[in-house]
Short mmCIF file of C-alpha atoms in Angstrom, two decimals:
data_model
loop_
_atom_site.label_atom_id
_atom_site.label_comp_id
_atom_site.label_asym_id
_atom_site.label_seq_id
_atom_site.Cartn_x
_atom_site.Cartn_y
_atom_site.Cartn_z
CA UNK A 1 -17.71 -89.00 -7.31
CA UNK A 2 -17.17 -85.43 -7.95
CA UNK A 3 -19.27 -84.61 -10.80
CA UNK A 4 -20.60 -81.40 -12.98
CA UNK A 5 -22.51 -81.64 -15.59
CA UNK A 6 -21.23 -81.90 -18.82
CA UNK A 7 -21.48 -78.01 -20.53
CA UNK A 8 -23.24 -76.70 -17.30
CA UNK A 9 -21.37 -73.24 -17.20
CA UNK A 10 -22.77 -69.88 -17.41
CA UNK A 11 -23.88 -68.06 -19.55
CA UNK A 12 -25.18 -70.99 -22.14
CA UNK A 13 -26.19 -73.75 -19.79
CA UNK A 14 -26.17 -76.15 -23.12
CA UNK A 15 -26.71 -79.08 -20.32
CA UNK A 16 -30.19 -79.93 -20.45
CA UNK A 17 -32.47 -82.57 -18.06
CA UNK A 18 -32.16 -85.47 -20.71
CA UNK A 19 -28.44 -84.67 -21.15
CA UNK A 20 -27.80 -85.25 -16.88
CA UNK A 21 -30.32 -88.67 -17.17
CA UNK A 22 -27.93 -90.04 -19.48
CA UNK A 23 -24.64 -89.01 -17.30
CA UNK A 24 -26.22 -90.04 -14.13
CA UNK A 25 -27.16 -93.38 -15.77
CA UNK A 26 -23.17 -94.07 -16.58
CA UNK A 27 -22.22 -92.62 -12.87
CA UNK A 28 -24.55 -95.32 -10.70
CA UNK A 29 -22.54 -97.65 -12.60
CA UNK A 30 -18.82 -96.58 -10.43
CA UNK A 31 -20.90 -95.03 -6.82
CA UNK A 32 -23.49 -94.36 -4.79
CA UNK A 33 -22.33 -91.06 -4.05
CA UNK A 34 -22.30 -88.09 -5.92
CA UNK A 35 -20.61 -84.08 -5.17
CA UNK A 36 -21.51 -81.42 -6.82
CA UNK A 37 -19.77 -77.81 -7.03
CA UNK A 38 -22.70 -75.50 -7.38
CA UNK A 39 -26.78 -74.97 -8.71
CA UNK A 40 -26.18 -72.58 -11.35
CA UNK A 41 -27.50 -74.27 -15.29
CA UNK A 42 -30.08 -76.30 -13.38
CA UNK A 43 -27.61 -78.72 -11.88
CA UNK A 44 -28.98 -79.40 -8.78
CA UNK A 45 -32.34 -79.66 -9.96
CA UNK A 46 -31.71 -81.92 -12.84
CA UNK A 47 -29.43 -84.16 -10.83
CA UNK A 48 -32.12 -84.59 -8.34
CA UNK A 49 -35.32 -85.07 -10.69
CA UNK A 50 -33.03 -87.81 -12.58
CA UNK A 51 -32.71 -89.76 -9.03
CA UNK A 52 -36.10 -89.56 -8.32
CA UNK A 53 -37.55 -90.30 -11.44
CA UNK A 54 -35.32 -93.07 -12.49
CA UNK A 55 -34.83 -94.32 -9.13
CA UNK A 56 -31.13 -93.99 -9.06
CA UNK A 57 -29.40 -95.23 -5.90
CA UNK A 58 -27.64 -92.15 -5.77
CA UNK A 59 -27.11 -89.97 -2.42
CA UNK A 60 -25.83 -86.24 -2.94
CA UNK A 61 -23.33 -83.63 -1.27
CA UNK A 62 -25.08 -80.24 -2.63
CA UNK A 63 -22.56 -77.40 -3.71
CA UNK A 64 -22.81 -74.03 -3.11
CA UNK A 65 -20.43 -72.31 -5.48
CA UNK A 66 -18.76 -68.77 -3.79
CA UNK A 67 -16.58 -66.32 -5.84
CA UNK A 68 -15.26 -63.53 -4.80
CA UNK A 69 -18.71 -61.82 -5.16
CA UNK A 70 -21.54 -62.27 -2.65
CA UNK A 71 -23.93 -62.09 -5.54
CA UNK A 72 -22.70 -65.58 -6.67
CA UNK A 73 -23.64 -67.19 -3.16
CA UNK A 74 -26.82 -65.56 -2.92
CA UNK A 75 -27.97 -67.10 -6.21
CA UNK A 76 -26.82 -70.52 -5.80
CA UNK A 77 -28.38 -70.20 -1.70
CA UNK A 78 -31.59 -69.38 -3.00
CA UNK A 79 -31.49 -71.81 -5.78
CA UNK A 80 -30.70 -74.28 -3.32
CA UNK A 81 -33.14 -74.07 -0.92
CA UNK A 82 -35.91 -73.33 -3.90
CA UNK A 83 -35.04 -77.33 -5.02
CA UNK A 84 -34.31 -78.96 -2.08
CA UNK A 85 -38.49 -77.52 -1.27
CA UNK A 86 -39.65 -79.21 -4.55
CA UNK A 87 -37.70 -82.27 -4.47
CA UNK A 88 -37.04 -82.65 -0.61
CA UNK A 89 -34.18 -83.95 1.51
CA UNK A 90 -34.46 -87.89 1.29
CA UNK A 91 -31.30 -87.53 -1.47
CA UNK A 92 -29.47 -85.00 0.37
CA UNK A 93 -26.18 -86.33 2.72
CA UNK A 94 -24.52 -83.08 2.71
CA UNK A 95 -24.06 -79.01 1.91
CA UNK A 96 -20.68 -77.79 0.84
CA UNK A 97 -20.21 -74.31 1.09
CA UNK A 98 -18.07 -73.23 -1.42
CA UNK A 99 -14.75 -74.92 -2.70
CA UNK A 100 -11.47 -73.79 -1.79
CA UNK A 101 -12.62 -70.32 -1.53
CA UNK A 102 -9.63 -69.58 1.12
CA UNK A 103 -7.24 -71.25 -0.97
CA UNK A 104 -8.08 -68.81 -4.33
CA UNK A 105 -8.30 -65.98 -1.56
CA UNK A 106 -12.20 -65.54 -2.42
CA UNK A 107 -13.03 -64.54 0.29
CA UNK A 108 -11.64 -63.57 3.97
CA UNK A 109 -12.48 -66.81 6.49
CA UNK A 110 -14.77 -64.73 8.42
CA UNK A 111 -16.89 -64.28 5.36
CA UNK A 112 -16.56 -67.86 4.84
CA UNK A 113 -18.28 -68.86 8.18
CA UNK A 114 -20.73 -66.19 8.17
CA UNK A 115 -21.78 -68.11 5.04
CA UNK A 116 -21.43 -71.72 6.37
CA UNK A 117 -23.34 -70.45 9.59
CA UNK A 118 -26.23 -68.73 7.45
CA UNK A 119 -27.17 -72.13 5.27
CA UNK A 120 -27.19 -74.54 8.43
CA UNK A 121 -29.39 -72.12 10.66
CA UNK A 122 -31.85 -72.63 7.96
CA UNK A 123 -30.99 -76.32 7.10
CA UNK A 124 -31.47 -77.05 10.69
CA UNK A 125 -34.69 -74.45 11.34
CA UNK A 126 -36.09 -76.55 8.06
CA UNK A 127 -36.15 -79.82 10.43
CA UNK A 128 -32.66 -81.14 9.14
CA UNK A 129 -30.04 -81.01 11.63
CA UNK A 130 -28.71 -84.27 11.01
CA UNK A 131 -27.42 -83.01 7.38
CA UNK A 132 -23.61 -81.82 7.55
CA UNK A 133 -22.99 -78.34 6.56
CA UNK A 134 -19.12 -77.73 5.50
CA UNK A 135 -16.72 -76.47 3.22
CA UNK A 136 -14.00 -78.22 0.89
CA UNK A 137 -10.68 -77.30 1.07
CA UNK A 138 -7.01 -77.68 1.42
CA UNK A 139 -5.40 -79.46 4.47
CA UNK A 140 -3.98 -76.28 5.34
CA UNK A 141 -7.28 -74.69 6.08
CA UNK A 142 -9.43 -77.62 7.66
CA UNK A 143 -7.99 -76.67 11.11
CA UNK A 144 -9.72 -73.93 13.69
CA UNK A 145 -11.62 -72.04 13.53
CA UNK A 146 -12.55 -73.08 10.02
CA UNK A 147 -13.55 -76.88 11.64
CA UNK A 148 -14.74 -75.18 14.79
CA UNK A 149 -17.72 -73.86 12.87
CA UNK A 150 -18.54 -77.24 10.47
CA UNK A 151 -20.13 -80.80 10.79
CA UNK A 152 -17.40 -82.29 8.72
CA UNK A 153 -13.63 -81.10 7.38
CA UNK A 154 -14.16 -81.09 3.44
CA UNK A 155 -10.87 -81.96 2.55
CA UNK A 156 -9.16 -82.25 -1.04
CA UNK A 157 -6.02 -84.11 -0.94
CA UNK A 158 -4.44 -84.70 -4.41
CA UNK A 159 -1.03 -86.51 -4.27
CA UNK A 160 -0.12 -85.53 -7.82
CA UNK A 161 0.38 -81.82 -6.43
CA UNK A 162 2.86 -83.28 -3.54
CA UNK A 163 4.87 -83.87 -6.58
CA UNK A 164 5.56 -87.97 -6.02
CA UNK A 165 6.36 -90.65 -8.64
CA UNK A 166 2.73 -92.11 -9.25
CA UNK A 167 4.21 -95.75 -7.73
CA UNK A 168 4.53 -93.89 -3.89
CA UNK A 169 0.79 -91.58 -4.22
CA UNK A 170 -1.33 -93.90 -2.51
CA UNK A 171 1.15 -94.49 0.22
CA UNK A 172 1.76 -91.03 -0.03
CA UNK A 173 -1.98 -90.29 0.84
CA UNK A 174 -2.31 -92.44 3.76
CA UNK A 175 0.42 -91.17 5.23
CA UNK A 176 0.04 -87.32 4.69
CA UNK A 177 -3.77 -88.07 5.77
CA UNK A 178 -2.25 -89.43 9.24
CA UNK A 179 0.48 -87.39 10.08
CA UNK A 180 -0.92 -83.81 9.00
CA UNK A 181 -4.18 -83.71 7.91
CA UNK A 182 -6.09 -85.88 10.52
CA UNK A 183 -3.59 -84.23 13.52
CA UNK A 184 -4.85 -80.44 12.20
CA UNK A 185 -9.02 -81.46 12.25
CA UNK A 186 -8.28 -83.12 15.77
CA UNK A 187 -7.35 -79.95 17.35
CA UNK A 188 -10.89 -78.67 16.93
CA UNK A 189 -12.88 -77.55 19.43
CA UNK A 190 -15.08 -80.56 18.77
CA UNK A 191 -15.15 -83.61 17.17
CA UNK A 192 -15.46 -84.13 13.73
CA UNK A 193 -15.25 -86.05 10.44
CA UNK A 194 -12.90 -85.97 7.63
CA UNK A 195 -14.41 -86.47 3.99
CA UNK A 196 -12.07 -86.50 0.91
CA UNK A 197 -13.94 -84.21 -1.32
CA UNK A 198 -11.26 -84.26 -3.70
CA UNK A 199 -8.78 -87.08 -5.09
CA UNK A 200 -7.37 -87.92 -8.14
CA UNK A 201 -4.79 -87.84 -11.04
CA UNK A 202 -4.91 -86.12 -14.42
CA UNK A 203 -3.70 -87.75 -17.84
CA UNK A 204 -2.58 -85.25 -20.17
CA UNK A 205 -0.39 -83.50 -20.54
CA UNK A 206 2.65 -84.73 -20.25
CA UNK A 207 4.42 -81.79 -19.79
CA UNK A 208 1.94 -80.59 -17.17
CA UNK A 209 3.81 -82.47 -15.33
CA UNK A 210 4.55 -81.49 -10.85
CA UNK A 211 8.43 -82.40 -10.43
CA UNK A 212 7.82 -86.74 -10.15
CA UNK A 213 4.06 -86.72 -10.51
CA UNK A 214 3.28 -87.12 -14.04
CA UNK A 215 0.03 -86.98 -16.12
CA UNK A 216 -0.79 -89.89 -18.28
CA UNK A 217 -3.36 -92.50 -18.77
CA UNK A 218 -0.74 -95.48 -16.92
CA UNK A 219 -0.48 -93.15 -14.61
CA UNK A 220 -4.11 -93.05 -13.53
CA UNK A 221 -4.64 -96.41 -13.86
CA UNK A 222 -1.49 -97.04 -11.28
CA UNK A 223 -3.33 -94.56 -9.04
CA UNK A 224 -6.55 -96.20 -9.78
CA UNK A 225 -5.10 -99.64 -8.78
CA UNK A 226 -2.99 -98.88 -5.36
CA UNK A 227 -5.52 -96.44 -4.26
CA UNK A 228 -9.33 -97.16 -4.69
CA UNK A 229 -9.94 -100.79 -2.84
CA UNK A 230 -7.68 -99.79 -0.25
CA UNK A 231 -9.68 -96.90 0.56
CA UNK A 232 -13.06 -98.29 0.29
CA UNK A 233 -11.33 -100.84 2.76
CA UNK A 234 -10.45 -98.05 5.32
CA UNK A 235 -13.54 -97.06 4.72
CA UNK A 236 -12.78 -93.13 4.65
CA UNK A 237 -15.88 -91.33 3.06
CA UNK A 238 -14.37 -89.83 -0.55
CA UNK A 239 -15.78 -88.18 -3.78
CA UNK A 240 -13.24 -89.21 -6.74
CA UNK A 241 -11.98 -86.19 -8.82
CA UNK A 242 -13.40 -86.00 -11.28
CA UNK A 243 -15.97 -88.06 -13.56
CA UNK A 244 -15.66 -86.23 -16.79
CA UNK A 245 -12.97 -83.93 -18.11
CA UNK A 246 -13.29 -80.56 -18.06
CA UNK A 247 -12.18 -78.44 -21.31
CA UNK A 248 -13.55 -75.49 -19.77
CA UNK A 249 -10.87 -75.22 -17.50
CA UNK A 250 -8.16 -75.57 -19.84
CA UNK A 251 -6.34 -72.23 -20.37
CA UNK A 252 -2.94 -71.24 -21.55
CA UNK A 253 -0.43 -72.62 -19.15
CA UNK A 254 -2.45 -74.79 -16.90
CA UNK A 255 -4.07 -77.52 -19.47
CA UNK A 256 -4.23 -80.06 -16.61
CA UNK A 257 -6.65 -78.59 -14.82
CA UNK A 258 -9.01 -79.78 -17.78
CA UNK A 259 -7.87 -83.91 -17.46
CA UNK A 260 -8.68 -85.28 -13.88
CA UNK A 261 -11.86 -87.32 -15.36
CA UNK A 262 -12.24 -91.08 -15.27
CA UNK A 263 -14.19 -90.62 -18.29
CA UNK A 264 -13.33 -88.10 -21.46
CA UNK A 265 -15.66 -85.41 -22.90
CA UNK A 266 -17.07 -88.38 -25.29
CA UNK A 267 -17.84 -90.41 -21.79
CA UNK A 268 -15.06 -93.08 -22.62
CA UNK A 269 -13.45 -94.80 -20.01
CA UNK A 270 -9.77 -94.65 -19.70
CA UNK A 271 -8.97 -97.06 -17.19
CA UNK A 272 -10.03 -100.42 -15.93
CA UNK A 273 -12.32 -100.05 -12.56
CA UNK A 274 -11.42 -102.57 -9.82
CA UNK A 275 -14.27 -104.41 -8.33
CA UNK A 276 -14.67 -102.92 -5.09
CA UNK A 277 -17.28 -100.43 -5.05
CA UNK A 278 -17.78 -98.82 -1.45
CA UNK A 279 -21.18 -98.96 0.46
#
């Protein structure tokens, strides 16, 4: 599950330690598996001293967030490494370097890799080799030399931006996953791993709306319903996007962006989860 915090944005970090006990308590309920974006507000360290304290059978992918300012890496590096030395490794599965960051033109791919390459010399000279060090992006990128240079291809697939009638996404997925997006990683210079690190399907508004692909409650739960066993059936490693809505990134013109969660800002539920959760 793709998850951040609830208020966790700069400058007023309102999220607080009890405040991510009580999320991470409703997430262990859906997974076992848990994304985040980035460490700024305390985020990695919370989430990690709730799943230690409260024994949470929770495994994390630990975000590095990158801007178009190297500033913003260094932080969240050295924030990074600074928890992962207090709390240790046992609840770490993976390191994403930034998210889409050649998709919003960040930054230029070689600063990218320079970046990628900097965190796993140091995961690895810290005794940790076997922990994937990647980025999440869009199919378009996770080809070389992007995958040349990473453990796994971070890749966020959302049918709703192809544009389909929410009946065809699922099949839709499958078959965009086969024909382009599994073809691209293949050509790398070695072999490696696909992870969904983004899928999903907003519900408001209505009028947000790409051509067929419309935003609406039904419409997730459709999604919800041809998707989720099936994949946990494949078996394809995936972090759901998102858990909660996001009202910070609703601006003028582009509301959506705020309603991917399976849960609203109140942490209701808005569907009905199958019974199928993935190992």
């Amino acid at each position: 599950m793709a998850y951040v915090p609830l208020n966790a944005q700069l400058p007023n970090c309102y999220n607080t330690q009890q405040s991510v006990d009580n999320e991470l308590q409703l997430l262990v309920q859906a997974t076992r598996r848990v994304r985040l974006y980035g460490t700024d507000c305390n985020v990695l360290r919370y989430t990690l001293d709730a799943i230690q304290r409260l024994k949470l059978d929770l495994k994390v992918i630990a975000g590095l967030w990158i801007d178009s300012t190297d500033v913003t890496y260094a932080r969240q590096r050295d924030e990074f490494f600074n928890v992962v030395g207090t709390y240790g490794w046992d609840n770490i599965i993976g390191v994403s370097v930034g998210n889409e960051v050649l998709f919003d033109k960040y930054q230029p791919i070689t600063q990218l890799l320079a970046h990628i390459k900097e965190v796993k010399d140091k995961v690895v000279a810290l005794g940790h080799p076997e922990i994937p060090v990647f980025t999440s992006d869009l199919e378009a990128s996770n080809r070389p030399p992007l995958t040349n240079s990473e453990d796994k291809a971070g890749v966020n697939l959302h049918p709703f931006f192809a544009g389909v009638p929410v009946s065809d996404a699922a099949s839709w997925f499958w078959n965009y996953l086969q024909q382009s997006v599994l073809p691209a990683v293949s050509t790398s210079a070695k072999p490696i791993d696909v992870w969904i690190t983004e899928v999903g399907w907003p519900t408001f508004p209505a009028n947000g709306n790409m051509n067929a692909s419309i935003p609406s409650i039904p419409n997730l739960q459709t999604f919800i319903d041809t998707w989720l066993c099936d994949a946990n059936t494949k078996g394809i490693p995936y972090y759901y996007f998102e858990f909660f809505d996001a009202p910070w990134k609703i601006w003028p013109g582009s509301a959506v962006e705020g309603f991917w969660g399976l849960l609203t800002i109140d942490k209701k539920l808005k569907v009905s989860l199958p019974d199928c959760l993935a190992d």
